[in-house]
Amino acid sequence: MPSQTLDKLPIGATATVLDVAGEPALQQRLLEMGVLPGVEIKVVRFAPMGDPIEVKVMGYSLSLRKSEAAHVQVSA
Amino acid sequence: MTDTTTSGRHARQDKHTVALMGNPNTGKSSLFSALTGTRQKVANFPGVTVEAKIGTARFENSEITVIDLPGTYSLSARSPDERVATEALLGRIEGTPKPDGVVVVLDASSLDRNLYLGTQVLEFGLPAVIALTMMDVAETRGITVDAKKLSETLGVPVVVVNAPKGRGLDELKATLHRTLHHPGKALELSYPEDFSRGVDTLHVNLCDLGVELGFKPTRPEALRLLVDGAGPFFEECEEVGGEAWTKQFFEIRELAGAGRSLSMVEAQTRYGAIGGWMRDVKQTETREGRTKTDVVDGILTHKLWGSLVFILAMGVIFQSIYSWSGPLMDAIDGGFSALGSWVGGMLSDGALKSLIVDGIIPGVGGVLIFLPQILILFLFIAVLEDLGYMARAAFLMDRLMSRFGLNGRSFIPMLSGFACAVPAIMGTRVIEDRNTRLTTIFLTPFMSCSARLPVYVLFIAAFVPEMKVLGFIELQGLVLFAMYWVGVLAAIPTALVLKKGILKSKATPFLLELPSYKAPRIKAVGRTLIDRGGSFIKRAGTIILAVSILVWAAGYFPHSQAVDDQYDAEVATAEAPYDEATVEFDPESADPSALLPFYEVDSAHEARVAAFEEELQDEAELETAIAESKKQRNAEMAKLAAESRDATQALNDYAAWKDLNDARAEIENQRAGHHLENSLLGRAGHLIEPAVKPLGWDWRIGMAAIASFPAREVIVATLGTIFNLGGDQDEESDSLREVVKDAKRADGTPLFTLATGLSIMVFFALCAQCAATLAVMRRETNSWKWPVASFLYMTTLAYLAALVTYQVAHALGA
């Protein structure tokens, strides 16, 4: 399946998480917060200074930095 | 309860302890308050910056101690703060009772994610009850949760509660009571075989280690350790087990993962199970349109509108702590001065009077003076947090703060630091990440707080010429502005060094839930205010008071009798030429005196002058008004004097009394100055003179700097005393400004120059001369390490910066 990283998705886009990588602490935190393979994720908005981004996942709003979102592979 | 006999009642009376666990924003705190009412206290955990509340709930004849543990998303523990929840759950924290059961609080509107922590807790196997909150919020989003099915699936009783409305509380207590007596089984999830085997192997291995660890680790704990592979528990095992253990641990870990990361295995197992359960338990009906929160967020996190609202909100918060707290603070200040003079009037001169009037009363006042700012800041924080806006504020500011290794949550405390570091440091509780919180606490005192302003105002007015730069910028204003930047500029490299060096945290993930907006709960806000205010007074107040008294003692002792005798003699000499009526006249005395009418006329004149000085800005206008008032006074006095010959005599006596009174005040001020120079403080000033000389200071400034340890602004009053003006000087007072300009060194050269003034201001911009800040730092970090480090670091930095400032300015001829 073609993939890209979460930080590259445009506002309003919905995608499925394919893989979550990153340094152990970050990976674990992302997984715990519900960002894990198979889950649907939607980009809601960027903060006024362009970072962090707000996503909808598992029915709630989550803010994460672009540098963190770059470790999340999503379907294109 | 009709069947309860007295003896039966006694037998049935039982006591239990339960822990309350759940994600943040689930309504856990309101549930805790609803269960325990006002019967609660704060439990401090040694070595960590988080705390828990402990309260008591009653159910029939049993007493249930409830521990409200900090809200978390998971039990994984990478920092001591996160480990606390697990330790408390297992009853391994000294001074905190071991829970017999647990209430797992789950938010129905976000059930999947809430159950992640839920499954972790249920695996520990303590008797558990689930409290399902936010059912109404879930409903508005089209989510229906079947509590009964959830209970059947998990094998744990589930009670739907709505704490703010008081619903489900009795049922929760009854269910809890039943469960504590008839516990169910621990939750078991099916992990991949390799993983389960790994947990078992590690569990056996840990049990062997158990003797040295001092406790017997449970299987769920082995699971946590296996997955986390880091954190305080891991370090403990490493220390006890040595290299051999660590090697073994990583071998077990390697096998358990079978090529996958263990966090991934854990998350997929948990969320896999949760997803399966949810098919039966939860029904989601897709709603058209956006939720209220989405609509509000469209504005509050909008590029333009969101930023505007944010700037406005921050402006209001800053204004209110900076200036709206002013009247309250003035009232406290005025109240304590009045109390001081009232008490002082009843005591005879001596050490006891000075202790009470100059030590204890201002010390207590010095503690209470912080309350308005603390309460105002926490009013905003509590309302905004409850509302859900704090998370948005962090979302908006994260980019900016992340450049300094902080995160968006650091912004409000740092901003508040410009008003006062004390409430600001208490406000760092909103920062979940431990290292970021410690960094923010350490940096906040660098923000130029309002207590530094008097120091700046005094020295800028005395030494910076009133002129314009580039034709329109006031030089004095520019220097003041620069002083505010000194702290910020020092804070930036400090932040980077702290984050990269001492705290050595890699960029900690900043994953932040943006909770749905809710109406603030007035009761909860009120409780937060009482909590924060009370804990400040109890825990920081005592330290501040103690320091104030110590510094008072250092400025009082040894109080030499010889000095007193010398000035008593001077007073006697001054009084000798005057007659008794003049010497003995006391306007406060109840005895009617012929001098009193003149005194009253004169006082009225002085009150008018004071009022004019306040109101009239124009110098010429002011002079005319004062001259007018003087004319009026003289006319009134002449009229009184013309009434009789005695009255004429009384006028003369009154004029003589005024001269004598000035002379006596002068002597008293000299006496106070002399005592201060002789005191331990004065001697300390002389002692450190060689060290402060390169800063352009003499012993008097050195001493004033030491005396200002309880609070920076004290330097102004101390300078007043040492220059024989009396201790009631403030930065606006012309006489102090003049004296500061005229003060000479031993060799006759001026003591204060622009270079000295700048060096003092830079020193005070950077130093940690504030006992209250250090006391609050101690309280919030739960350790003396941070305040001591802060004091040493800031003082060194302040010294070096003042040194460079003076030497450069001096070389440039300032």
XYZ file of C-alpha atoms in Angstrom, chain B residues 250-797:
548
model
C 17.474 -7.728 27.478
C 17.703 -11.373 26.402
C 14.226 -12.040 27.797
C 13.005 -8.888 26.090
C 14.466 -9.882 22.733
C 12.697 -13.269 22.825
C 9.375 -11.841 24.044
C 9.056 -9.399 21.168
C 9.767 -11.962 18.450
C 10.883 -9.151 16.173
C 8.236 -6.619 17.122
C 8.542 -3.756 19.600
C 6.987 -4.738 22.906
C 5.031 -1.474 23.129
C 3.454 -2.408 19.823
C 2.566 -5.886 21.087
C 1.035 -4.457 24.249
C -0.932 -1.725 22.471
C -2.227 -4.069 19.778
C -3.276 -6.646 22.336
C -5.093 -4.113 24.503
C -6.710 -2.106 21.750
C -7.494 -5.386 19.915
C -9.400 -6.662 22.935
C -11.055 -3.278 23.511
C -12.169 -3.100 19.872
C -13.756 -6.534 20.182
C -15.647 -5.621 23.366
C -16.841 -2.340 21.906
C -18.775 -4.098 19.157
C -21.195 -5.309 21.844
C -20.939 -2.505 24.349
C -20.929 0.677 22.309
C -23.083 1.957 19.515
C -22.102 4.960 17.487
C -24.584 6.711 15.337
C -22.909 9.043 12.875
C -24.166 12.530 13.444
C -24.237 15.092 10.708
C -22.616 18.412 11.409
C -20.038 19.419 13.936
C -20.100 19.212 17.711
C -20.168 22.361 19.808
C -16.518 21.839 20.656
C -15.647 21.692 16.946
C -17.459 24.966 16.314
C -15.828 26.726 19.275
C -12.428 25.357 18.291
C -12.954 26.734 14.801
C -12.678 30.157 16.434
C -10.411 29.575 19.445
C -7.671 27.805 17.505
C -8.149 29.822 14.316
C -5.010 31.441 12.924
C -6.288 34.983 13.351
C -9.240 34.863 15.779
C -7.651 32.231 17.958
C -4.486 34.269 18.278
C -6.447 37.408 19.064
C -8.528 35.703 21.762
C -5.359 34.209 23.188
C -3.521 37.540 23.327
C -6.571 39.134 24.922
C -6.905 36.350 27.498
C -3.219 36.529 28.379
C -3.457 40.310 28.596
C -6.304 40.035 31.086
C -4.481 37.417 33.185
C -1.279 39.415 33.242
C -3.009 42.706 33.977
C -4.985 41.197 36.794
C -2.026 39.683 38.610
C 0.189 42.633 37.828
C -2.060 45.523 38.691
C -5.556 44.452 39.729
C -4.119 42.660 42.706
C -2.616 46.033 43.691
C -5.486 47.390 45.822
C -5.718 44.113 47.760
C -1.977 44.047 48.281
C -1.967 47.681 49.367
C -4.767 46.878 51.807
C -2.754 43.992 53.293
C 0.368 46.125 53.385
C -1.451 49.071 54.955
C -3.251 46.800 57.404
C -0.027 45.287 58.651
C 1.738 48.675 58.933
C -1.201 49.962 60.930
C -1.154 46.825 63.075
C 2.583 47.338 63.543
C 2.261 50.912 64.760
C -0.752 50.074 66.927
C 1.056 47.183 68.615
C 4.247 49.249 68.713
C 2.425 51.975 70.603
C 1.503 49.547 73.361
C 4.924 48.024 73.884
C 7.932 49.634 75.497
C 11.080 49.966 73.427
C 13.369 46.968 73.343
C 14.184 43.736 71.604
C 10.686 42.261 72.110
C 8.999 45.277 70.559
C 11.392 45.233 67.638
C 10.896 41.479 67.169
C 7.136 41.903 67.002
C 6.961 45.197 65.144
C 9.931 44.832 62.781
C 10.168 41.046 62.595
C 6.961 39.089 63.062
C 4.265 41.487 61.873
C 5.987 42.459 58.606
C 6.980 38.794 58.206
C 3.378 37.590 58.395
C 2.336 40.486 56.172
C 5.094 39.469 53.766
C 3.520 36.015 53.488
C -0.083 37.163 53.107
C 0.845 39.823 50.558
C 1.263 37.029 47.984
C -2.268 35.730 48.446
C -4.061 38.130 46.071
C -1.752 37.240 43.183
C -1.913 33.520 43.932
C -5.684 33.522 44.165
C -6.159 35.607 41.037
C -3.814 33.477 38.937
C -5.376 30.258 40.160
C -8.853 31.602 39.577
C -7.912 31.983 35.902
C -6.026 28.710 35.714
C -8.818 26.739 37.371
C -11.533 28.263 35.184
C -9.532 27.902 31.974
C -8.479 24.351 32.837
C -12.074 23.378 33.642
C -13.257 25.051 30.482
C -10.727 23.072 28.449
C -8.942 26.216 27.235
C -5.592 25.511 28.915
C -4.938 22.706 26.446
C -5.765 25.057 23.564
C -3.444 27.719 24.943
C -0.695 25.117 25.049
C -1.584 24.095 21.472
C -1.232 27.709 20.327
C 2.042 28.449 22.111
C 3.862 25.163 21.732
C 5.821 26.174 18.643
C 7.293 29.199 20.378
C 8.130 27.439 23.637
C 9.530 24.330 21.956
C 12.394 26.438 20.608
C 13.613 26.777 24.168
C 13.161 23.120 24.923
C 9.910 23.796 26.777
C 6.372 23.066 25.677
C 3.153 24.989 25.227
C 2.100 24.382 28.820
C 5.058 26.436 30.080
C 3.730 29.643 28.604
C 1.211 30.759 31.214
C 3.488 30.151 34.208
C 6.323 32.011 32.469
C 4.078 34.945 31.623
C 2.798 35.083 35.195
C 6.422 35.189 36.326
C 6.596 38.777 35.099
C 4.100 39.657 37.799
C 5.329 37.356 40.551
C 7.300 34.102 40.531
C 5.426 32.686 43.525
C 2.011 32.049 41.921
C 3.784 31.310 38.628
C 5.800 28.455 40.113
C 2.666 27.088 41.730
C 1.044 27.360 38.293
C 3.571 24.967 36.725
C 1.344 22.144 37.942
C -0.416 22.357 34.597
C 2.731 20.918 32.984
C 2.508 17.122 32.981
C 6.022 16.378 31.822
C 8.367 16.284 34.792
C 11.512 17.642 33.153
C 9.669 20.419 31.383
C 8.016 21.332 34.650
C 11.314 21.446 36.534
C 12.902 23.522 33.773
C 9.979 25.946 33.857
C 10.192 26.224 37.657
C 13.896 26.960 37.388
C 13.433 29.605 34.682
C 10.421 31.451 36.081
C 12.406 33.546 38.621
C 14.370 35.053 35.730
C 11.255 36.823 34.528
C 11.410 40.329 35.920
C 8.738 40.327 38.607
C 6.994 43.347 40.097
C 9.169 43.276 43.246
C 12.160 44.291 41.126
C 10.377 47.388 39.900
C 11.047 49.508 43.034
C 14.771 48.833 42.647
C 14.684 49.843 38.989
C 12.566 52.926 39.670
C 14.840 54.220 42.436
C 18.073 53.894 40.516
C 16.741 54.901 37.126
C 15.193 58.072 38.554
C 18.427 58.886 40.400
C 20.975 58.197 37.682
C 19.506 57.904 34.240
C 19.122 61.384 32.774
C 15.679 62.456 31.561
C 16.342 62.721 27.849
C 15.072 61.377 24.589
C 16.864 58.954 22.315
C 16.302 59.367 18.563
C 14.063 62.253 19.451
C 11.082 60.320 20.830
C 12.146 57.408 23.058
C 12.536 58.234 26.734
C 15.958 57.035 27.862
C 14.619 56.163 31.319
C 11.872 54.033 29.796
C 14.387 52.376 27.519
C 16.602 51.393 30.436
C 13.587 50.007 32.279
C 12.616 47.993 29.196
C 16.176 46.699 28.918
C 16.085 45.525 32.543
C 13.102 43.299 31.673
C 15.095 41.780 28.837
C 18.111 41.016 31.021
C 16.198 38.198 32.718
C 14.749 36.792 29.518
C 18.144 36.826 27.838
C 19.665 34.981 30.782
C 16.825 32.458 30.805
C 17.240 31.328 27.190
C 20.747 29.819 27.407
C 19.863 28.503 30.865
C 16.890 26.649 29.364
C 18.986 25.085 26.663
C 21.721 24.023 29.084
C 19.155 22.531 31.464
C 17.326 20.553 28.823
C 20.411 19.336 27.011
C 22.656 18.944 30.006
C 21.448 18.504 33.545
C 17.958 17.148 32.972
C 19.252 15.296 29.917
C 15.806 14.676 28.600
C 15.540 13.892 24.958
C 12.764 15.875 23.359
C 9.887 14.491 25.426
C 6.813 13.702 23.373
C 4.212 16.420 23.604
C 1.028 14.538 22.931
C -1.822 16.565 24.290
C -5.469 15.689 24.495
C -7.704 18.597 23.534
C -10.686 17.830 25.746
C -14.194 18.923 24.851
C -15.240 22.270 26.291
C -17.179 22.133 29.541
C -18.711 24.718 31.811
C -16.417 25.450 34.770
C -17.635 24.040 38.075
C -17.761 26.895 40.562
C -17.395 24.648 43.586
C -14.332 22.957 42.174
C -12.772 26.308 41.283
C -13.459 27.525 44.814
C -11.860 24.430 46.260
C -8.767 24.879 44.101
C -8.402 28.444 45.393
C -8.727 27.383 49.029
C -6.308 24.521 48.429
C -3.648 26.618 46.751
C -3.936 29.527 49.142
C -3.900 27.249 52.173
C -0.999 25.159 51.017
C 1.015 28.280 50.242
C 0.448 29.691 53.709
C 1.110 26.417 55.489
C 4.052 25.095 53.567
C 5.778 28.137 52.092
C 4.547 30.707 54.609
C 6.354 29.138 57.530
C 9.667 29.220 55.687
C 9.170 32.813 54.581
C 8.289 33.901 58.121
C 11.289 32.089 59.569
C 13.630 33.760 57.089
C 12.126 37.182 57.812
C 12.688 36.725 61.523
C 16.253 35.516 61.014
C 17.076 38.538 58.884
C 15.396 40.814 61.423
C 17.573 39.294 64.170
C 20.688 39.765 62.063
C 19.779 43.423 61.615
C 18.976 43.943 65.313
C 21.631 42.109 67.316
C 23.905 42.870 69.033
C 21.936 45.910 70.128
C 24.589 47.861 71.983
C 23.503 49.817 75.077
C 26.426 52.195 74.610
C 24.999 53.320 71.276
C 21.596 53.853 72.859
C 23.138 55.838 75.716
C 25.000 58.039 73.257
C 21.824 58.927 71.358
C 19.764 59.298 74.534
C 22.298 61.889 75.623
C 22.001 63.651 72.268
C 18.233 63.741 72.629
C 18.598 65.218 76.123
C 20.973 67.874 74.775
C 18.553 68.738 72.000
C 15.674 69.031 74.454
C 17.560 71.116 77.029
C 16.883 74.619 75.611
C 13.096 74.086 75.391
C 10.487 74.441 78.110
C 8.462 71.525 79.400
C 5.282 72.221 77.391
C 7.315 71.965 74.195
C 9.352 68.905 75.152
C 6.420 66.927 76.491
C 3.881 67.793 73.788
C 2.415 64.670 72.237
C -0.380 65.143 69.687
C -1.579 61.556 70.278
C -1.876 62.013 74.029
C -5.280 62.298 75.665
C -4.107 65.270 77.757
C -5.454 68.493 76.295
C -2.587 70.768 75.398
C -2.633 74.389 74.305
C -0.417 73.346 71.384
C -2.973 70.942 69.947
C -5.098 73.440 67.907
C -1.945 74.621 66.125
C -0.911 71.064 65.472
C -4.299 70.373 63.922
C -4.133 73.389 61.647
C -0.623 72.366 60.589
C -1.657 68.761 59.956
C -4.538 69.925 57.787
C -2.043 71.916 55.731
C 0.226 68.894 55.360
C -2.686 66.726 54.263
C -3.575 69.306 51.600
C 0.005 69.376 50.348
C 0.089 65.585 50.124
C -3.154 65.628 48.148
C -1.802 68.273 45.754
C 1.372 66.294 45.196
C -0.742 63.341 44.229
C -3.072 65.259 41.928
C -1.066 68.032 40.319
C 1.486 67.105 37.687
C 2.531 70.606 36.707
C 5.381 71.916 38.891
C 4.393 75.577 38.772
C 0.774 74.786 39.527
C 1.854 72.628 42.463
C 4.041 75.376 43.894
C 1.209 77.912 43.720
C -1.185 75.506 45.422
C 1.298 74.775 48.216
C 1.950 78.475 48.728
C -1.811 79.078 48.918
C -2.194 76.347 51.520
C 0.689 77.762 53.538
C -0.914 81.187 53.480
C -4.179 79.702 54.700
C -2.376 77.846 57.503
C -0.510 80.940 58.645
C -3.720 82.969 58.648
C -5.551 80.351 60.698
C -2.683 80.118 63.176
C -2.462 83.875 63.520
C -6.184 84.001 64.206
C -5.866 81.352 66.910
C -2.854 83.095 68.449
C -4.640 86.445 68.551
C -7.290 85.067 70.913
C -5.213 85.412 74.067
C -1.719 85.903 75.354
C -1.543 82.209 76.318
C -2.463 81.316 72.803
C 0.351 83.479 71.448
C 2.737 81.665 73.761
C 1.339 78.322 72.570
C 2.041 79.252 68.950
C 5.645 79.992 69.805
C 5.880 76.716 71.730
C 4.400 74.876 68.796
C 6.970 76.337 66.403
C 9.707 75.340 68.853
C 8.214 71.848 69.159
C 8.392 71.419 65.404
C 12.083 72.275 65.329
C 12.746 69.993 68.261
C 10.753 67.201 66.682
C 12.770 67.374 63.470
C 15.966 67.310 65.493
C 14.733 64.312 67.489
C 13.711 62.438 64.319
C 17.144 63.111 62.864
C 18.774 61.661 65.980
C 16.495 58.615 65.924
C 17.332 57.953 62.293
C 21.018 58.216 63.103
C 20.505 55.859 66.017
C 18.800 53.301 63.723
C 21.553 53.686 61.142
C 24.242 53.259 63.797
C 22.589 50.145 65.220
C 22.257 48.694 61.754
C 25.920 49.308 60.998
C 26.862 47.596 64.278
C 24.520 44.676 63.716
C 25.423 41.267 62.349
C 24.036 42.426 59.015
C 26.219 45.509 59.039
C 29.228 43.413 59.901
C 28.340 40.981 57.134
C 28.223 43.990 54.799
C 31.737 44.988 55.862
C 32.856 41.381 55.546
C 31.711 41.047 51.960
C 32.873 44.521 50.950
C 36.024 43.227 49.204
C 33.857 40.848 47.162
C 31.334 43.483 46.099
C 33.883 46.271 45.508
C 34.470 45.182 41.895
C 30.723 45.664 41.351
C 31.116 49.280 42.400
C 29.414 48.643 45.744
C 30.435 49.511 49.273
C 29.527 47.699 52.476
C 26.196 49.493 52.736
C 24.937 48.232 49.393
C 26.334 44.776 50.144
C 24.465 44.764 53.432
C 21.246 45.991 51.821
C 21.558 43.196 49.264
C 21.875 40.604 52.046
C 19.001 42.152 53.987
C 16.806 41.914 50.892
C 16.950 38.117 50.960
C 13.379 37.798 52.273
C 12.185 40.026 49.435
C 13.994 42.131 46.853
C 12.110 45.352 47.454
C 13.440 45.434 51.050
C 16.669 46.897 49.670
C 14.940 50.251 49.327
C 13.893 50.426 52.982
C 17.284 49.137 54.130
C 19.069 51.855 52.174
C 16.691 54.335 53.807
C 17.747 53.164 57.259
C 21.458 53.042 56.582
C 21.401 56.552 55.129
C 19.689 57.710 58.324
C 16.369 58.473 56.684
C 14.396 55.934 58.664
C 13.104 52.663 57.316
C 9.855 53.919 55.822
C 11.371 55.087 52.540
C 9.962 54.019 49.219
C 11.322 54.238 45.697
C 9.288 57.352 44.904
C 10.618 59.326 47.813
C 12.623 62.371 46.796
C 14.726 62.401 49.946
C 16.000 58.880 49.341
C 16.757 59.719 45.724
C 18.698 62.802 46.818
C 20.580 60.945 49.517
C 21.475 58.204 47.071
C 22.825 60.865 44.711
C 24.808 62.579 47.461
C 26.152 59.538 49.306
C 29.933 59.513 49.484
C 32.539 56.821 49.914
C 35.131 57.020 52.667
C 37.468 58.861 50.265
C 34.850 61.490 49.453
C 34.037 60.343 45.916
C 30.345 59.777 45.141
C 29.193 56.301 46.196
C 26.581 55.915 43.522
C 27.307 56.614 39.915
C 25.412 55.534 36.829
C 27.743 52.523 36.673
C 26.933 51.515 40.265
C 23.218 52.025 39.667
C 23.279 49.829 36.578
C 25.286 47.181 38.382
C 22.765 47.076 41.249
C 19.844 46.856 38.826
C 21.441 44.055 36.816
C 22.232 42.203 40.025
C 18.635 42.447 41.197
C 17.296 41.472 37.785
C 19.136 38.165 37.975
C 19.563 37.285 41.635
C 17.345 34.918 43.620
C 16.852 37.327 46.530
C 13.344 36.158 47.307
C 12.707 33.733 50.136
C 9.116 33.227 48.992
C 10.179 32.013 45.551
C 12.698 29.603 47.037
C 10.179 28.345 49.590
C 7.577 27.711 46.895
C 10.189 26.000 44.757
C 10.973 23.703 47.650
C 7.290 22.980 48.080
C 6.549 22.318 44.429
C 9.584 20.152 43.689
C 9.358 18.414 47.038
C 13.103 18.804 47.518
C 15.645 21.364 48.704
C 17.866 20.510 45.769
C 16.099 22.842 43.348
C 15.858 25.986 45.474
C 19.496 25.594 46.535
C 20.624 25.096 42.940
C 18.509 28.027 41.834
C 19.891 30.305 44.519
C 23.517 29.419 43.818
C 23.110 29.642 40.063
C 21.196 32.897 40.021
C 23.433 34.588 42.589
C 26.574 33.614 40.689
C 25.070 34.768 37.425
